[in-house]
PDB file of C-alpha atoms in Angstrom:
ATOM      1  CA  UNK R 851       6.959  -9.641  13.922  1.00  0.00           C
ATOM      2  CA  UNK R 852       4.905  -8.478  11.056  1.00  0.00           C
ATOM      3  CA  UNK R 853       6.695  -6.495   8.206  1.00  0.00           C
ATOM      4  CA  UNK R 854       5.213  -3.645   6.267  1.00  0.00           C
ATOM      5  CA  UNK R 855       6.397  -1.568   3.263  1.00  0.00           C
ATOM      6  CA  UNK R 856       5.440   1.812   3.631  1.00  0.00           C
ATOM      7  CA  UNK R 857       5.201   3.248  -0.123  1.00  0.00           C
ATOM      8  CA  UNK R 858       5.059   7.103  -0.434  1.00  0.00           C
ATOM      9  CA  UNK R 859       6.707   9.446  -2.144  1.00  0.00           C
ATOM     10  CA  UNK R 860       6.341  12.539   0.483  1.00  0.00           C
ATOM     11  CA  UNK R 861       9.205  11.621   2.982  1.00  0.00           C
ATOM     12  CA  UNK R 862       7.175  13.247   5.888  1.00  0.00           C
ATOM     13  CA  UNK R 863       4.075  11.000   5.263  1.00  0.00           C
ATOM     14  CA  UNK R 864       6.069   8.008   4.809  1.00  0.00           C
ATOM     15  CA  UNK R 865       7.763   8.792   8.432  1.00  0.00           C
ATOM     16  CA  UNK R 866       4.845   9.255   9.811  1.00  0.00           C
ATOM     17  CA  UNK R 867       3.352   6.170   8.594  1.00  0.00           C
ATOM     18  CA  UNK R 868       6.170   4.493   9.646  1.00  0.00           C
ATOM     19  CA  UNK R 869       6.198   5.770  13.448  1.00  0.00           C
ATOM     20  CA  UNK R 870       2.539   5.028  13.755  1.00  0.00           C
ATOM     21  CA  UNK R 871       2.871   0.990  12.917  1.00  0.00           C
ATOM     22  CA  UNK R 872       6.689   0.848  14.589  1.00  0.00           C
ATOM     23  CA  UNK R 873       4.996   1.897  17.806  1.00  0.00           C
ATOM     24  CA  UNK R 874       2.230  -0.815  17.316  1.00  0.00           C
ATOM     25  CA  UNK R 875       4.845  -3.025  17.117  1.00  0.00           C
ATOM     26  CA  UNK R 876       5.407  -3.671  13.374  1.00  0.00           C
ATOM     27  CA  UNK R 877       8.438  -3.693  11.174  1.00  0.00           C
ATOM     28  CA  UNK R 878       8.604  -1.363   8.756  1.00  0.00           C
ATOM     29  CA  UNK R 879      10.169  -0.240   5.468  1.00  0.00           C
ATOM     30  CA  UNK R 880      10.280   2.253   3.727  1.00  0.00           C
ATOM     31  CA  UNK R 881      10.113   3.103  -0.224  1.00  0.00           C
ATOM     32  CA  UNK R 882       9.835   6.455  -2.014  1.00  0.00           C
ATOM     33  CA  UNK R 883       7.539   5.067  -4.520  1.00  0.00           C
ATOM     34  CA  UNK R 884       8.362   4.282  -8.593  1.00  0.00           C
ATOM     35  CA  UNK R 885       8.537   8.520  -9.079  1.00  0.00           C
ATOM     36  CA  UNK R 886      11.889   8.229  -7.225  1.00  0.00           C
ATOM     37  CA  UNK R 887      13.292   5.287  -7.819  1.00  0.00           C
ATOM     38  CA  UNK R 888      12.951   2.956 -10.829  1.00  0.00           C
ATOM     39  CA  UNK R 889       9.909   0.230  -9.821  1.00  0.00           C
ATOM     40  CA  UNK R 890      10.675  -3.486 -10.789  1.00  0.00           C
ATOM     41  CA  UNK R 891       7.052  -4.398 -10.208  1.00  0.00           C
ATOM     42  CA  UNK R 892       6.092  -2.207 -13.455  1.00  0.00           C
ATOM     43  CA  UNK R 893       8.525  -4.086 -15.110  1.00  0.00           C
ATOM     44  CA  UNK R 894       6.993  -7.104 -14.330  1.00  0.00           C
ATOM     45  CA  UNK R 895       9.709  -8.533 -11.738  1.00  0.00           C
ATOM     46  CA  UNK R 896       9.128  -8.942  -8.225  1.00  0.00           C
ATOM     47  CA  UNK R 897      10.458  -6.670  -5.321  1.00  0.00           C
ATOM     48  CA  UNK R 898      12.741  -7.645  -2.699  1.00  0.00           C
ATOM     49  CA  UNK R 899      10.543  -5.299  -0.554  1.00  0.00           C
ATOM     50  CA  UNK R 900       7.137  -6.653  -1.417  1.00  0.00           C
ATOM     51  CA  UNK R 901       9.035 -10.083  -0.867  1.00  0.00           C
ATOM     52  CA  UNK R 902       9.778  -9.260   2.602  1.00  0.00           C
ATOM     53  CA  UNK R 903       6.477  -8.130   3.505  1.00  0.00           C
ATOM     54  CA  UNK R 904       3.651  -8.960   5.214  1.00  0.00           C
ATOM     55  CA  UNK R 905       1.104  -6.025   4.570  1.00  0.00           C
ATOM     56  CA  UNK R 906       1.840  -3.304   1.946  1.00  0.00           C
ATOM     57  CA  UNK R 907       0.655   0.483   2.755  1.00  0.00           C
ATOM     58  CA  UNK R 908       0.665   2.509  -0.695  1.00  0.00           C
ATOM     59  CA  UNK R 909      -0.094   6.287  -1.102  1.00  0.00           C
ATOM     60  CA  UNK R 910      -2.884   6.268  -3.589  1.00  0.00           C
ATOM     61  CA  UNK R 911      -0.840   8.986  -5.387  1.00  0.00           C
ATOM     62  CA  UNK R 912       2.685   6.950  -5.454  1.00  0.00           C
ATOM     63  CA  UNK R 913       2.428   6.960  -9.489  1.00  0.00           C
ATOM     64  CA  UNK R 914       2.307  10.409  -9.533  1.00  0.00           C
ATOM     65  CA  UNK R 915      -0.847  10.877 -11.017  1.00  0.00           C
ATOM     66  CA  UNK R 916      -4.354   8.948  -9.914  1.00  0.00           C
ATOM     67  CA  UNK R 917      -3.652   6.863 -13.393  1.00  0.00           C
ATOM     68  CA  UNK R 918      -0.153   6.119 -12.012  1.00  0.00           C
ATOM     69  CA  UNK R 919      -1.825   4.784  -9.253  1.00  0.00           C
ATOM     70  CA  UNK R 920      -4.406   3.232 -10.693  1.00  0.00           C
ATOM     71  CA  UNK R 921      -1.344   1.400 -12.763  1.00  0.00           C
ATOM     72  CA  UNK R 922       0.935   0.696 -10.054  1.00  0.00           C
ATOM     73  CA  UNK R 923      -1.595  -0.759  -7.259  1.00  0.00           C
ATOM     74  CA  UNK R 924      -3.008  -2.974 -10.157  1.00  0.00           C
ATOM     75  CA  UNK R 925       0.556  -4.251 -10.907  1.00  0.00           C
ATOM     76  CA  UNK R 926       0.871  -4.936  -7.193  1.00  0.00           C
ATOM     77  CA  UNK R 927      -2.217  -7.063  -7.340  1.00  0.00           C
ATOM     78  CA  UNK R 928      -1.508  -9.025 -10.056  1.00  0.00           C
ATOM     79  CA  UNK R 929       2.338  -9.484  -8.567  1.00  0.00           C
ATOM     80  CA  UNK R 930       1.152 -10.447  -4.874  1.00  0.00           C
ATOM     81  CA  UNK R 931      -2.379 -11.185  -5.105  1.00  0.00           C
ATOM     82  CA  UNK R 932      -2.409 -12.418  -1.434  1.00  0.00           C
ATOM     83  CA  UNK R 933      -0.417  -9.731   0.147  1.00  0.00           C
ATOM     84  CA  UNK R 934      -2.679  -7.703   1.654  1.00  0.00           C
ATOM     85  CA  UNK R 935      -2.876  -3.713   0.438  1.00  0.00           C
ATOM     86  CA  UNK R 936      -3.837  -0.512   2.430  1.00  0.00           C
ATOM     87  CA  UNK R 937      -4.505   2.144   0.045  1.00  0.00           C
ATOM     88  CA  UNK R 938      -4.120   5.699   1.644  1.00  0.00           C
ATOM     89  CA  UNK R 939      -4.912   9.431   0.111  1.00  0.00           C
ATOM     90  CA  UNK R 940      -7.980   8.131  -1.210  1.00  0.00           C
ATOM     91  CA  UNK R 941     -10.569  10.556  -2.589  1.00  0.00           C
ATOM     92  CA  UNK R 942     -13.068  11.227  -4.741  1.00  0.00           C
ATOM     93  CA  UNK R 943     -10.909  11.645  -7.412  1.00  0.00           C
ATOM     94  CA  UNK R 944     -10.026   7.796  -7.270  1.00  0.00           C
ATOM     95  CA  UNK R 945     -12.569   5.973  -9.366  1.00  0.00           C
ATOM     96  CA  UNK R 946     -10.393   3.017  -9.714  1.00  0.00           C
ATOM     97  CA  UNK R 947      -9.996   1.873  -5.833  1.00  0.00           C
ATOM     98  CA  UNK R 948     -11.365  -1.601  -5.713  1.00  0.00           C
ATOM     99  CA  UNK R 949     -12.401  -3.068  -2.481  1.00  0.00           C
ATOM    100  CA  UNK R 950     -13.437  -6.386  -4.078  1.00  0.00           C
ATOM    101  CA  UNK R 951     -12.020  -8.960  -6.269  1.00  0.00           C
ATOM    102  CA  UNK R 952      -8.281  -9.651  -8.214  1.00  0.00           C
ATOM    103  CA  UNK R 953      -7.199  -5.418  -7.055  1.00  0.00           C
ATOM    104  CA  UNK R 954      -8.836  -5.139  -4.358  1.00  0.00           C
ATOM    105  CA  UNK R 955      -7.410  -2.750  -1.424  1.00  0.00           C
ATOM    106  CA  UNK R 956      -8.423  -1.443   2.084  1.00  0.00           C
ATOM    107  CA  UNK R 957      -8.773   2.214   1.040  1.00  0.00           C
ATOM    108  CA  UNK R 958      -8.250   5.197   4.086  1.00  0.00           C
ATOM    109  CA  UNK R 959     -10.649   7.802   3.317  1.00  0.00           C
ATOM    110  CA  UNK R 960      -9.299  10.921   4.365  1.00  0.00           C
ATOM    111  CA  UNK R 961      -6.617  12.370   6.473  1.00  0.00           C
ATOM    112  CA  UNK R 962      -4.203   9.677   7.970  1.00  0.00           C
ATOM    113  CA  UNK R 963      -4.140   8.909  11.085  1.00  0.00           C
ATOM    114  CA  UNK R 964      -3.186   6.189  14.175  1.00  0.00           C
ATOM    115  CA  UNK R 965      -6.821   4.893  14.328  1.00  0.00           C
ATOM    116  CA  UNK R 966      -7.449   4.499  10.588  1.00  0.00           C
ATOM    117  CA  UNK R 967      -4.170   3.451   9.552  1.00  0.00           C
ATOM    118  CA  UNK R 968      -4.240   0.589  12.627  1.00  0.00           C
ATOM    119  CA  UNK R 969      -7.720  -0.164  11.922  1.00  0.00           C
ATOM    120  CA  UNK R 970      -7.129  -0.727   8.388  1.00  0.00           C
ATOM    121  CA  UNK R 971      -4.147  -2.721   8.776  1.00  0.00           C
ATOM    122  CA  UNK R 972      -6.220  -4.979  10.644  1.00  0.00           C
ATOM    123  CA  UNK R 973      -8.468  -5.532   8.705  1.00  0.00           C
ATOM    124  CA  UNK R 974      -6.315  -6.053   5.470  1.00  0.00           C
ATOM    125  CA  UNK R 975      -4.607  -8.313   7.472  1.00  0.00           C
ATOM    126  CA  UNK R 976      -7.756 -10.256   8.519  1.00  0.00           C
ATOM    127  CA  UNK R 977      -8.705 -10.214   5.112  1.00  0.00           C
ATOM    128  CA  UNK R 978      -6.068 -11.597   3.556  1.00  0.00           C
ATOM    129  CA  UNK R 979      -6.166 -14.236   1.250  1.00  0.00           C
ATOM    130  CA  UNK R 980      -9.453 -13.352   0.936  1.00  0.00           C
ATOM    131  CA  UNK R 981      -9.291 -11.859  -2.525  1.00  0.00           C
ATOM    132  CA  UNK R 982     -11.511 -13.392  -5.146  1.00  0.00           C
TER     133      UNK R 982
END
């Protein structure tokens, strides 16, 4: 079965994250984000999550701030460069999303829901590895 971390800090998103990939038939965890709970991937140390993981889904806005995020995702990508990363909340406001090379993410564009967050798994998945 694949496993993946669900990273958001709004509880209700992160549910309903969650109950869209358990009913496609994934495993999934759950993490409040480094605003909640101390991060040991922006200390440099892996995470027993992340470990565990096949695909990571990470509210764009998990770092509190777009520069948080911008921060965080790109400590992800240098941690697990292979692991595959859906991005979600992304807007204009992003300027840092990168869809290509060493960070690179599958970014959701817009409100969240079953068809992009499936579809985008997918293709993260697909892609994976793929990361130049």
């Amino acid at each position: 079965m694949t496993r993946a971390v669900v990273v958001n800090r709004d509880p209700a998103a992160a549910q309903a994250a969650a109950a869209i990939l358990r009913r496609a038939g994934y495993e999934v965890e759950l993490c409040a984000g480094p605003t909640a709970d101390p991060c040991p991937v922006l200390r440099s140390l892996p995470c027993p999550l992340a470990d565990r993981a096949d695909i990571l889904v990470y509210d764009a806005w998990a770092g509190g701030s777009s520069d948080g995020g911008r921060r965080l995702i790109a400590d992800v990508r240098e941690t697990y460069p292979d692991l595959p990363v859906v991005l979600t909340s992304v807007d204009q406001q992003l300027d840092w999303v990168e869809v290509e090379g060493t960070h690179r993410v599958t970014p959701i564009v817009g409100p969240l829901d079953e068809q992009r967050l499936l579809s985008a798994v997918e293709v993260a998945l697909a892609d994976q590895g793929m990361a130049v």
